Coordinates of C-alpha atoms in Angstrom, one line a residue:
M184 CA -38.3 -44.2 -251.8
S185 CA -37.3 -44.3 -255.7
T186 CA -37.9 -47.2 -257.5
S187 CA -35.8 -46.0 -260.5
K188 CA -32.6 -47.4 -261.3
P189 CA -29.2 -46.1 -261.7
A190 CA -27.8 -46.2 -265.5
E191 CA -25.0 -48.5 -264.3
S192 CA -24.9 -50.4 -261.3
S193 CA -21.3 -51.7 -260.4
G194 CA -20.4 -54.6 -262.5
S195 CA -24.2 -55.0 -263.4
S196 CA -25.0 -53.6 -266.8
S197 CA -27.1 -55.6 -269.4
S198 CA -24.0 -55.5 -271.5
S199 CA -21.7 -57.2 -269.0
R200 CA -24.2 -59.6 -268.4
D201 CA -24.1 -60.8 -271.9
A202 CA -20.8 -60.7 -272.6
A203 CA -18.2 -63.8 -271.6
P204 CA -18.3 -64.5 -268.1
V205 CA -15.2 -62.9 -266.0
T206 CA -14.9 -63.2 -262.4
V207 CA -15.4 -60.0 -260.8
V208 CA -13.0 -59.5 -257.7
R209 CA -14.1 -56.2 -255.9
G210 CA -13.1 -55.4 -252.3
R211 CA -15.7 -55.7 -249.6
D212 CA -15.7 -51.7 -249.3
E213 CA -16.4 -51.2 -252.9
H214 CA -19.6 -53.8 -252.3
L215 CA -20.8 -51.9 -249.4
R216 CA -20.5 -48.5 -251.4
A217 CA -22.5 -50.1 -253.8
L218 CA -25.3 -51.2 -251.4
R219 CA -25.5 -47.5 -250.2
E220 CA -25.7 -46.0 -253.6
T221 CA -27.7 -48.5 -255.7
A222 CA -31.6 -49.1 -255.9
F223 CA -31.9 -53.0 -255.7
D224 CA -34.7 -55.0 -257.2
V225 CA -33.7 -57.8 -254.9
L226 CA -32.0 -57.6 -251.6
V227 CA -31.2 -61.4 -250.2
I228 CA -30.6 -61.8 -246.6
G229 CA -28.5 -64.9 -245.7
G230 CA -25.1 -66.1 -247.3
G231 CA -25.7 -70.0 -247.0
I232 CA -26.6 -71.9 -250.0
S233 CA -29.9 -70.8 -250.0
G234 CA -29.1 -67.3 -250.3
A235 CA -26.3 -67.7 -252.3
A236 CA -28.1 -69.2 -255.1
V237 CA -31.0 -67.0 -255.0
A238 CA -28.8 -64.4 -255.7
R239 CA -27.0 -65.9 -258.6
D240 CA -30.2 -66.7 -260.2
A241 CA -31.9 -63.1 -259.6
A242 CA -28.7 -61.5 -260.9
R243 CA -28.4 -63.9 -264.2
R244 CA -31.8 -62.8 -264.7
G245 CA -30.7 -59.5 -265.2
F246 CA -32.4 -58.2 -261.7
R247 CA -30.0 -55.7 -259.6
T248 CA -29.5 -57.8 -257.0
A249 CA -27.3 -57.4 -253.5
L250 CA -27.0 -60.0 -250.9
V251 CA -25.8 -59.6 -247.0
E252 CA -24.6 -62.1 -244.3
A253 CA -24.3 -61.4 -240.7
L254 CA -21.5 -63.7 -240.2
D255 CA -19.6 -65.2 -242.9
F256 CA -20.6 -67.0 -246.1
A257 CA -21.6 -70.7 -245.3
W258 CA -20.9 -69.9 -241.2
G259 CA -24.1 -71.8 -240.3
T260 CA -25.6 -74.8 -241.6
S261 CA -23.8 -74.6 -245.5
S262 CA -20.7 -75.7 -243.8
R263 CA -21.8 -78.3 -241.2
S264 CA -23.2 -80.6 -243.4
S265 CA -23.1 -84.4 -244.2
R266 CA -21.4 -82.9 -247.7
L267 CA -23.6 -85.1 -249.9
V268 CA -25.2 -84.2 -253.2
H269 CA -27.7 -86.8 -253.0
G270 CA -31.1 -87.8 -254.5
G271 CA -32.3 -88.8 -250.8
L272 CA -32.6 -92.7 -250.9
R273 CA -34.0 -92.4 -247.4
Y274 CA -36.9 -90.4 -248.3
L275 CA -38.6 -93.2 -250.2
E276 CA -39.5 -94.6 -246.8
H277 CA -42.0 -91.7 -246.4
F278 CA -43.2 -91.8 -250.0
E279 CA -41.6 -87.9 -250.8
L280 CA -41.0 -88.9 -254.4
D281 CA -41.4 -85.5 -255.8
L282 CA -38.4 -84.9 -253.5
V283 CA -36.1 -87.8 -254.7
F284 CA -37.0 -86.9 -258.2
E285 CA -36.1 -83.5 -258.0
A286 CA -33.0 -84.0 -255.9
S287 CA -31.8 -86.7 -258.6
Q288 CA -32.5 -84.1 -261.2
E289 CA -30.5 -81.6 -259.1
R290 CA -27.5 -83.7 -258.6
R291 CA -27.2 -84.3 -262.1
T292 CA -27.0 -80.6 -263.0
L293 CA -24.5 -80.3 -260.0
L294 CA -22.2 -82.6 -261.5
R295 CA -22.4 -80.9 -264.9
I296 CA -21.7 -77.4 -263.7
A297 CA -19.8 -77.9 -260.7
T298 CA -17.6 -80.8 -261.9
H299 CA -14.6 -80.1 -259.9
L300 CA -16.4 -79.5 -256.7
V301 CA -18.9 -82.3 -257.2
R302 CA -17.9 -86.2 -257.6
P303 CA -19.3 -89.4 -257.9
L304 CA -19.2 -91.3 -254.9
E305 CA -20.0 -95.4 -254.6
F306 CA -22.1 -96.4 -251.7
L307 CA -22.6 -99.9 -250.3
F308 CA -25.7 -100.1 -248.2
P309 CA -25.4 -103.5 -246.1
I310 CA -28.8 -105.1 -244.7
F311 CA -28.6 -107.4 -241.6
R312 CA -30.9 -109.9 -240.2
D313 CA -31.7 -107.8 -237.4
G314 CA -32.4 -104.6 -239.4
R315 CA -35.6 -103.1 -240.5
I316 CA -35.0 -103.2 -244.1
G317 CA -34.9 -106.7 -245.9
K318 CA -33.1 -107.3 -249.0
R319 CA -36.5 -107.4 -251.2
K320 CA -37.6 -104.1 -249.9
L321 CA -34.0 -102.7 -250.2
D322 CA -33.9 -104.2 -254.0
A323 CA -37.6 -102.6 -254.7
G324 CA -36.3 -99.3 -253.0
M325 CA -33.1 -99.2 -255.4
W326 CA -35.1 -99.8 -258.6
L327 CA -37.3 -97.0 -257.6
Y328 CA -34.5 -94.8 -257.0
D329 CA -33.0 -95.6 -260.2
A330 CA -36.5 -94.9 -261.8
L331 CA -37.0 -91.5 -260.1
S332 CA -33.7 -90.4 -262.0
L333 CA -35.2 -91.4 -265.1
F334 CA -32.1 -94.1 -265.2
R335 CA -29.6 -91.6 -265.7
N336 CA -27.6 -91.9 -262.6
I337 CA -24.2 -92.3 -262.5
E338 CA -24.5 -96.0 -262.7
R339 CA -27.7 -98.1 -262.1
H340 CA -27.9 -100.0 -258.6
Q341 CA -26.4 -103.6 -258.1
M342 CA -27.5 -105.9 -255.3
L343 CA -24.5 -108.0 -253.6
D344 CA -24.6 -111.1 -251.5
T345 CA -22.9 -111.5 -248.6
R346 CA -19.6 -112.8 -250.0
A347 CA -19.5 -109.8 -252.6
M348 CA -20.2 -107.1 -250.0
L349 CA -17.4 -108.5 -247.5
A350 CA -15.0 -108.7 -250.7
R351 CA -15.5 -104.8 -251.0
E352 CA -15.5 -104.2 -247.5
P353 CA -14.1 -106.6 -245.3
R354 CA -14.3 -105.0 -241.9
L355 CA -18.1 -104.9 -242.0
R356 CA -20.0 -107.4 -239.5
A357 CA -20.4 -110.6 -240.8
E358 CA -23.0 -111.6 -238.3
G359 CA -26.2 -111.7 -239.5
L360 CA -24.9 -109.8 -242.9
L361 CA -27.5 -110.8 -245.6
G362 CA -26.2 -108.9 -248.3
G363 CA -26.4 -105.1 -249.6
A364 CA -26.5 -102.8 -252.6
R365 CA -24.1 -100.7 -254.6
Y366 CA -25.1 -97.4 -255.8
F367 CA -24.1 -94.0 -256.9
D368 CA -24.6 -90.6 -255.2
A369 CA -21.9 -87.6 -255.0
Q370 CA -19.9 -85.5 -252.5
V371 CA -19.3 -82.0 -252.1
D372 CA -17.3 -79.5 -250.1
D373 CA -20.4 -78.0 -248.8
A374 CA -18.7 -74.7 -248.0
K375 CA -16.6 -74.3 -250.7
L376 CA -20.2 -74.9 -253.1
V377 CA -21.5 -71.7 -251.4
V378 CA -18.4 -69.6 -251.8
T379 CA -18.1 -70.7 -255.3
T380 CA -22.2 -69.7 -256.0
I381 CA -21.5 -66.4 -254.6
L382 CA -18.7 -65.6 -256.8
A383 CA -21.1 -66.7 -259.8
A384 CA -23.6 -63.8 -258.4
V385 CA -21.0 -61.6 -258.1
E386 CA -19.9 -62.5 -261.6
A387 CA -23.4 -62.1 -262.7
G388 CA -23.8 -58.6 -261.2
A389 CA -24.6 -59.0 -257.6
D390 CA -23.1 -56.6 -254.9
V391 CA -22.3 -59.2 -251.9
A392 CA -21.1 -58.4 -248.2
N393 CA -20.5 -60.6 -245.4
R394 CA -20.4 -59.6 -241.6
A395 CA -23.2 -57.1 -242.7
E396 CA -26.5 -57.6 -240.5
V397 CA -29.8 -56.4 -240.9
T398 CA -31.1 -55.1 -238.0
N399 CA -34.2 -53.6 -239.2
I400 CA -36.8 -53.8 -242.4
D401 CA -39.0 -50.6 -242.9
A402 CA -41.7 -51.4 -245.3
S403 CA -43.9 -48.0 -244.3
D404 CA -42.9 -46.3 -247.4
W405 CA -43.4 -49.1 -250.1
P406 CA -42.8 -49.3 -253.1
G407 CA -39.4 -50.3 -251.8
H408 CA -38.3 -51.2 -248.6
R409 CA -35.5 -49.3 -246.6
V410 CA -33.3 -51.8 -244.9
T411 CA -31.0 -51.2 -242.1
V412 CA -27.5 -52.9 -242.4
R413 CA -24.8 -52.8 -239.7
D414 CA -21.1 -53.5 -240.7
V415 CA -20.1 -55.8 -238.3
E416 CA -16.3 -55.1 -238.6
S417 CA -16.8 -51.2 -238.0
G418 CA -20.0 -50.7 -236.3
R419 CA -21.3 -48.4 -238.9
E420 CA -25.0 -48.6 -240.2
L421 CA -25.8 -47.9 -243.8
E422 CA -29.6 -48.0 -245.5
V423 CA -30.0 -50.5 -248.4
D424 CA -32.9 -49.7 -251.0
A425 CA -34.5 -52.8 -252.3
L426 CA -38.3 -53.6 -253.9
A427 CA -38.2 -57.2 -252.9
I428 CA -36.5 -58.8 -250.1
V429 CA -35.6 -62.7 -249.7
N430 CA -35.0 -63.6 -246.8
A431 CA -32.7 -67.0 -247.2
T432 CA -31.5 -67.2 -243.5
G433 CA -32.6 -70.9 -242.6
A434 CA -32.7 -71.4 -238.7
W435 CA -32.6 -67.6 -238.3
A436 CA -35.9 -67.0 -240.3
E437 CA -38.3 -66.2 -237.7
H438 CA -35.3 -64.0 -236.1
V439 CA -35.0 -61.8 -239.1
L440 CA -38.8 -61.4 -240.1
G441 CA -38.8 -60.3 -236.4
R442 CA -36.9 -57.2 -237.3
I443 CA -39.5 -56.0 -240.0
G444 CA -40.9 -52.6 -238.9
T445 CA -38.8 -52.6 -235.6
G446 CA -36.7 -49.7 -234.0
P447 CA -38.2 -46.3 -233.5
P448 CA -41.6 -45.7 -234.2
T449 CA -42.3 -44.5 -238.0
T450 CA -45.6 -42.4 -238.7
G451 CA -47.7 -44.8 -240.7
Q452 CA -45.3 -47.8 -240.2
A453 CA -46.7 -50.9 -241.9
P454 CA -46.9 -53.4 -238.7
A455 CA -44.7 -56.5 -238.9
P456 CA -46.5 -59.4 -240.9
A457 CA -47.6 -62.5 -239.7
S458 CA -44.8 -64.4 -240.5
G459 CA -46.6 -68.1 -241.1
V460 CA -43.2 -69.5 -241.1
R461 CA -42.5 -72.2 -238.7
I462 CA -38.9 -73.4 -238.5
K463 CA -38.2 -76.8 -236.7
P464 CA -34.4 -76.9 -236.3
S465 CA -32.9 -80.2 -236.1
R466 CA -29.2 -80.5 -235.1
G467 CA -27.1 -82.8 -237.1
T468 CA -23.8 -83.7 -235.5
H469 CA -20.7 -85.3 -237.6
I470 CA -16.9 -86.1 -236.7
H471 CA -13.7 -86.8 -238.3
V472 CA -11.8 -89.9 -237.8
A473 CA -8.6 -91.2 -239.2
R474 CA -9.6 -93.6 -242.5
E475 CA -7.3 -96.2 -241.0
R476 CA -8.6 -96.6 -237.9
I477 CA -11.7 -97.8 -239.9
G478 CA -10.1 -99.0 -243.2
H479 CA -13.4 -98.9 -245.3
A480 CA -12.6 -98.6 -249.1
G481 CA -15.6 -96.4 -249.5
A482 CA -19.0 -94.8 -248.6
L483 CA -21.4 -96.7 -246.6
I484 CA -25.0 -96.3 -245.5
F485 CA -26.7 -98.2 -242.7
E486 CA -29.2 -98.2 -240.3
A487 CA -27.9 -97.3 -236.4
P488 CA -28.4 -100.0 -234.3
Q489 CA -29.7 -97.6 -231.5
D490 CA -32.8 -96.5 -232.9
G491 CA -32.8 -97.4 -236.9
R492 CA -32.3 -94.2 -238.4
V493 CA -29.8 -94.0 -241.5
M494 CA -26.1 -92.8 -241.0
F495 CA -23.1 -92.4 -243.3
V496 CA -19.5 -93.5 -243.1
L497 CA -17.9 -91.4 -245.8
P498 CA -14.3 -91.1 -247.1
W499 CA -13.1 -87.6 -247.2
R500 CA -10.2 -86.2 -249.1
E501 CA -7.3 -89.3 -248.8
D502 CA -7.1 -90.1 -245.3
L503 CA -10.1 -88.9 -243.2
T504 CA -13.7 -90.1 -242.3
I505 CA -16.7 -88.2 -242.0
I506 CA -19.1 -90.1 -239.7
G507 CA -22.9 -88.8 -239.1
T508 CA -25.2 -87.9 -238.7
T509 CA -27.8 -87.3 -235.6
D510 CA -31.2 -85.7 -235.6
E511 CA -32.0 -83.9 -232.6
H512 CA -34.7 -81.1 -232.0
F513 CA -32.9 -78.0 -231.1
D514 CA -34.6 -74.9 -229.7
G515 CA -31.7 -72.7 -228.6
E516 CA -29.9 -70.1 -230.2
P517 CA -28.8 -71.0 -233.8
R518 CA -25.2 -69.5 -232.8
D519 CA -24.7 -71.6 -230.1
V520 CA -25.2 -75.2 -231.8
A521 CA -22.5 -77.5 -230.8
A522 CA -21.8 -81.4 -230.9
T523 CA -22.6 -82.8 -227.3
P524 CA -21.2 -85.8 -226.0
E525 CA -24.0 -88.1 -226.3
E526 CA -24.4 -87.6 -230.0
I527 CA -20.4 -88.4 -230.6
A528 CA -21.1 -91.6 -228.5
Y529 CA -24.0 -92.5 -230.9
L530 CA -22.0 -92.0 -233.5
L531 CA -19.1 -94.1 -232.3
E532 CA -21.5 -96.8 -231.1
A533 CA -23.0 -97.0 -234.3
T534 CA -19.9 -97.3 -236.4
N535 CA -18.4 -99.6 -233.9
R536 CA -21.5 -102.3 -234.5
L537 CA -21.2 -101.7 -238.4
L538 CA -17.3 -102.0 -238.4
P539 CA -16.4 -104.2 -235.0
A540 CA -12.8 -104.1 -235.6
S541 CA -12.7 -100.6 -235.5
K542 CA -13.4 -100.0 -231.8
L543 CA -13.5 -96.3 -232.0
G544 CA -13.3 -94.2 -229.1
P545 CA -13.4 -90.6 -228.2
E546 CA -9.7 -90.2 -228.6
D547 CA -9.9 -91.2 -232.1
V548 CA -12.1 -88.3 -232.7
I549 CA -10.2 -85.5 -234.6
S550 CA -13.1 -83.2 -234.7
A551 CA -16.9 -82.7 -234.6
W552 CA -19.3 -80.3 -235.6
A553 CA -23.1 -79.6 -235.5
G554 CA -25.4 -77.7 -237.6
L555 CA -29.0 -77.1 -237.9
R556 CA -31.4 -78.3 -240.5
P557 CA -34.1 -75.5 -241.1
L558 CA -36.8 -78.1 -241.4
V559 CA -40.4 -76.8 -242.1
A560 CA -42.8 -77.7 -239.0
P561 CA -45.4 -79.4 -239.3
S562 CA -48.9 -77.7 -238.9
A563 CA -50.3 -78.7 -235.4
A564 CA -52.5 -81.4 -236.5
A565 CA -49.5 -83.2 -238.1
D566 CA -47.7 -86.0 -237.0
E567 CA -44.2 -84.7 -235.4
G568 CA -42.5 -87.4 -237.5
A569 CA -43.7 -86.0 -240.9
V570 CA -41.1 -83.3 -240.9
S571 CA -40.3 -83.0 -244.5
R572 CA -37.0 -81.9 -246.1
D573 CA -39.0 -80.3 -248.9
F574 CA -38.9 -76.4 -248.8
E575 CA -41.6 -73.8 -249.1
V576 CA -41.6 -70.1 -250.1
H577 CA -43.8 -67.7 -248.1
E578 CA -44.7 -64.6 -249.3
H579 CA -45.4 -62.0 -246.9
P580 CA -46.8 -58.3 -247.3
H581 CA -44.7 -55.7 -249.4
G582 CA -42.8 -57.9 -251.3
I583 CA -40.7 -59.7 -248.3
F584 CA -40.2 -63.5 -249.2
T585 CA -38.9 -66.5 -247.0
L586 CA -37.5 -69.4 -248.4
S587 CA -37.3 -72.1 -245.7
G588 CA -36.7 -75.7 -245.3
G589 CA -35.0 -77.7 -248.5
K590 CA -31.6 -79.3 -248.4
L591 CA -28.2 -78.6 -250.2
T592 CA -28.7 -80.7 -253.0
S593 CA -31.8 -79.0 -254.2
H594 CA -30.6 -75.3 -253.8
R595 CA -30.6 -74.6 -257.3
H596 CA -34.2 -75.6 -257.8
M597 CA -35.3 -73.9 -254.7
A598 CA -33.6 -70.8 -255.7
E599 CA -35.3 -70.7 -259.2
E600 CA -38.9 -71.5 -257.6
T601 CA -38.1 -68.6 -255.5
V602 CA -37.0 -65.9 -257.9
D603 CA -39.8 -67.2 -260.1
R604 CA -42.2 -65.6 -257.0
V605 CA -40.4 -62.6 -256.9
Q606 CA -40.1 -62.1 -260.8
A607 CA -43.8 -62.4 -260.9
F608 CA -44.3 -60.0 -257.8
L609 CA -42.1 -57.5 -259.4
A610 CA -43.7 -57.4 -262.8
P611 CA -46.3 -55.0 -262.1
A612 CA -44.1 -52.5 -260.7
G613 CA -42.6 -52.6 -264.4
V614 CA -39.3 -54.6 -263.3
A615 CA -38.9 -57.5 -265.8
A616 CA -36.1 -60.0 -265.9
V617 CA -33.3 -59.4 -268.9
R618 CA -33.1 -63.0 -269.7
K619 CA -34.5 -66.3 -268.9
V620 CA -33.1 -68.4 -266.0
D621 CA -30.1 -70.5 -266.9
T622 CA -28.3 -71.5 -264.0
D623 CA -28.9 -75.0 -264.4
K624 CA -26.6 -74.8 -267.8
V625 CA -24.1 -72.1 -266.9
P626 CA -20.9 -73.5 -264.9
L627 CA -20.1 -72.2 -261.7
P628 CA -16.7 -70.4 -261.7
G629 CA -13.8 -72.7 -262.1
A630 CA -15.7 -75.2 -263.9
R631 CA -15.0 -74.4 -267.3
F632 CA -13.1 -76.9 -268.4
R633 CA -13.7 -80.3 -270.8
D634 CA -12.1 -82.9 -268.8
L635 CA -11.2 -82.7 -265.0
G636 CA -8.6 -85.5 -265.7
T637 CA -6.9 -83.1 -268.0
L638 CA -7.3 -80.3 -265.9
R639 CA -5.7 -82.1 -263.0
D640 CA -2.5 -83.4 -264.9
G641 CA -1.7 -79.7 -266.0
I642 CA -2.4 -78.3 -262.5
R643 CA 0.1 -81.2 -261.4
V644 CA 2.9 -80.2 -263.8
R645 CA 2.2 -76.9 -263.0
A646 CA 2.7 -77.3 -259.3
G647 CA 5.6 -79.5 -259.7
T648 CA 7.4 -76.6 -261.3
H649 CA 7.0 -74.7 -258.3
G650 CA 8.2 -77.5 -256.0
L651 CA 4.3 -78.2 -254.8
G652 CA 3.5 -82.2 -254.6
T653 CA 0.6 -83.9 -256.1
D654 CA -1.5 -84.0 -253.0
T655 CA -1.5 -80.4 -252.9
A656 CA -2.1 -80.0 -256.9
D657 CA -4.8 -82.4 -256.6
R658 CA -6.5 -80.3 -253.8
L659 CA -6.1 -77.1 -255.7
T660 CA -8.0 -78.8 -258.7
R661 CA -10.9 -79.9 -256.7
A662 CA -11.1 -76.7 -254.5
Y663 CA -10.7 -74.3 -257.5
G664 CA -11.0 -75.6 -260.7
T665 CA -9.6 -73.6 -263.5
R666 CA -8.9 -70.9 -260.8
A667 CA -6.2 -73.1 -259.3
E668 CA -4.0 -71.4 -261.6
R669 CA -4.5 -68.1 -260.1
V670 CA -3.5 -69.6 -256.7
L671 CA -0.1 -70.7 -258.2
D672 CA 0.3 -67.4 -259.8
L673 CA 0.6 -66.3 -256.0
V674 CA 3.3 -69.2 -255.4
R675 CA 5.3 -67.8 -258.4
R676 CA 5.4 -64.3 -257.3
D677 CA 6.1 -65.6 -253.7
R678 CA 7.7 -68.9 -253.3
R679 CA 7.2 -68.7 -249.5
L680 CA 3.2 -69.1 -250.4
G681 CA 4.1 -72.7 -251.4
E682 CA 4.6 -73.6 -248.1
K683 CA 2.0 -76.1 -246.7
I684 CA -0.1 -74.8 -243.7
L685 CA 0.7 -77.5 -241.7
P686 CA 3.0 -80.6 -242.9
E687 CA 0.4 -83.1 -242.8
R688 CA -2.3 -81.5 -245.0
P689 CA -2.3 -80.6 -248.6
H690 CA -3.1 -77.3 -248.2
V691 CA -0.7 -74.2 -248.9
L692 CA -0.5 -70.7 -247.3
A693 CA -1.2 -68.9 -250.8
E694 CA -4.7 -70.5 -250.6
A695 CA -5.2 -67.9 -247.4
V696 CA -4.0 -65.1 -249.7
Y697 CA -6.5 -65.9 -252.3
S698 CA -9.1 -66.4 -250.2
V699 CA -8.9 -63.0 -249.0
R700 CA -8.3 -61.1 -252.2
N701 CA -10.9 -63.4 -254.1
E702 CA -13.2 -64.9 -251.7
M703 CA -13.7 -62.4 -249.4
A704 CA -12.0 -64.2 -246.2
M705 CA -11.5 -61.4 -243.2
H706 CA -10.4 -63.5 -240.6
V707 CA -8.4 -66.5 -239.9
E708 CA -11.5 -68.5 -238.7
D709 CA -12.8 -68.1 -242.5
V710 CA -9.9 -69.2 -243.7
L711 CA -9.8 -72.4 -241.7
F712 CA -13.0 -73.6 -241.4
R713 CA -15.0 -72.4 -244.6
R714 CA -12.3 -71.6 -247.2
T715 CA -10.1 -74.6 -246.8
R716 CA -11.6 -76.9 -244.0
I717 CA -7.8 -77.3 -242.7
G718 CA -9.3 -76.4 -239.4
L719 CA -11.4 -79.6 -238.7
E720 CA -9.0 -81.9 -240.4
T721 CA -6.4 -82.0 -237.6
R722 CA -6.7 -82.7 -233.6
N723 CA -4.4 -80.4 -231.9
E724 CA -3.2 -78.3 -234.7
T725 CA -5.9 -75.5 -235.0
S726 CA -3.9 -72.9 -233.2
R727 CA -0.4 -73.5 -235.2
A728 CA -2.4 -73.4 -238.4
A729 CA -4.0 -70.1 -237.2
R730 CA -0.6 -68.9 -236.5
R731 CA 0.8 -69.8 -240.1
V732 CA -2.1 -68.3 -241.8
A733 CA -2.4 -65.4 -239.4
A734 CA 1.2 -64.5 -240.5
V735 CA 0.5 -64.0 -244.3
M736 CA -3.0 -62.5 -243.5
A737 CA -1.7 -60.2 -241.6
A738 CA 0.2 -58.2 -244.3
E739 CA -2.9 -58.4 -246.5
M740 CA -5.4 -57.1 -243.8
G741 CA -2.9 -54.4 -242.4
W742 CA -2.9 -56.1 -238.8
T743 CA -1.2 -55.1 -236.0
S744 CA 0.7 -57.8 -234.2
E745 CA -2.2 -57.5 -231.2
Q746 CA -4.7 -58.2 -233.8
E747 CA -3.0 -60.9 -235.2
A748 CA -2.9 -62.8 -232.0
E749 CA -6.5 -62.2 -231.3
E750 CA -7.1 -64.1 -234.6
V751 CA -5.2 -66.6 -233.5
K752 CA -7.3 -66.9 -230.1
R753 CA -10.5 -66.3 -232.2
A754 CA -9.9 -69.2 -234.6
T755 CA -9.1 -71.3 -231.9
V756 CA -12.3 -70.5 -229.8
F757 CA -14.5 -71.3 -233.1
R758 CA -13.8 -75.0 -232.4
A759 CA -13.8 -75.2 -228.7
A760 CA -17.5 -75.9 -227.7
D761 CA -17.4 -79.0 -230.0
D762 CA -13.7 -80.0 -228.1
T763 CA -15.3 -79.7 -225.3
A764 CA -18.0 -82.1 -225.9
I765 CA -15.3 -84.7 -227.1
R766 CA -13.1 -84.4 -223.8
D767 CA -16.2 -84.7 -222.0
L768 CA -17.3 -87.6 -223.4
A769 CA -13.8 -89.2 -222.8
S770 CA -13.8 -88.0 -219.3
R771 CA -16.9 -89.9 -218.7
L772 CA -15.3 -93.3 -219.4
P773 CA -13.4 -95.5 -216.9
A774 CA -9.7 -95.5 -217.5
D775 CA -8.3 -98.7 -218.8
P776 CA -7.1 -100.9 -216.1

């Protein structure tokens, strides 16, 4: 197997890496061709936030890098989180001080390199007479939280008495309220962060493909691996040549390791290595409700009355609320994860206890989603409650690495440590980095601007010239940063693309076209649930939104009318399991007399 490199790999020459960054937009077919023809240093398997970050880091160091994802970028956990960039206040209870320190530093980094995507968020933490956490314990924890961020959090915490808490959030339960704390973390569109990080990897020279599944990893002729990849869209197979492999597939990690050396027997093939990787998936469920049903001003973190675990009530956009999350062991197939009626009932009950005037019921749930935390399982001798949110990098024989565990906030740091290990492995083979890691300094695509307010004002002016409202302009600014200008260019060329996907939401049809041309969206489902999130922001309008998006995507993708109809059906089915859980819960409740 060849370990030599072509003189030039598509978009990845050292000269282009040292030039001013330009987002490289290439079609998926071109990326697939590069996967077949290039000898890569690093192949990343998995297109969630961990894999995206590893690909960005490796490509920026100058390694010839590829990434493949079996489904869509951010299809799994990375589009189904609480959408928080946080220091991990609740980890203090388990004395995971290193984890909190690391997350606090990474939160500050993300606020700097992804300013349009990551925004500061004020939290209130109310404490009650019947809770586990008292005022002194909370105050001490808050001081430690500030200290672990080196007192460089967005603002230092502030302890509030009962009157001050109710002045800020009048709908809080007054009975037994002892006061609480005010502090800051941050919020992000998790799926958009993944896609933007993928674009940053491409910008640095990586070749990437979604809907490309690894079916076999052959390490029998090392140096180098022959990795069989199936193009899910066409069914065709291709072989990828790579020196090192990073398995960053989260809850699927053990599934992928099981494909090492599988397939027809090969003379001299090395046996599959013992993985040493034990994933303990935990299902976390969230729901959307209308903000007006709760009437909260900001973000709330509180103890669920049922079991004392920490929960969130979070503002989302201008009119929605996220409530989450649960923490249930999951031992099924990762693709089958879905919310359950019991989890939705748990979230509603806890929120109604915190904010009694809400009186939320299943009919208030706009949507639900469930994701799997790929937690590292404790050793057999360890306490089951000791499952950590920290991460591990396992090195298997022949340069195969598995990144497991971790959390969204720390993805950049996790990737840096992983690529450090890969770099050390490649060095004896004469493959060295072109430059030092700089992912903590280089802005993500769309984030090269001086002031977010000035950028927003400019986007508002230009959007107004095309008849778009400030709600749409502000959404484009937050989702795309400076790239919002490219979305508006589409509207300038075709005013029809300035129409909203749904009248009640700020998203416009131009985003669907932009997602296909620039963010590798291949299906209506990709646009609704990961590129824009509109698929989770309405109760009964998924089919209507899908038809609108399918109509403009059809021209881009060359779909027949039958394919267009199938795309609408596919998008509707995507959220069917979670919707079924909502309906099941409603059916269990007695009808009003």
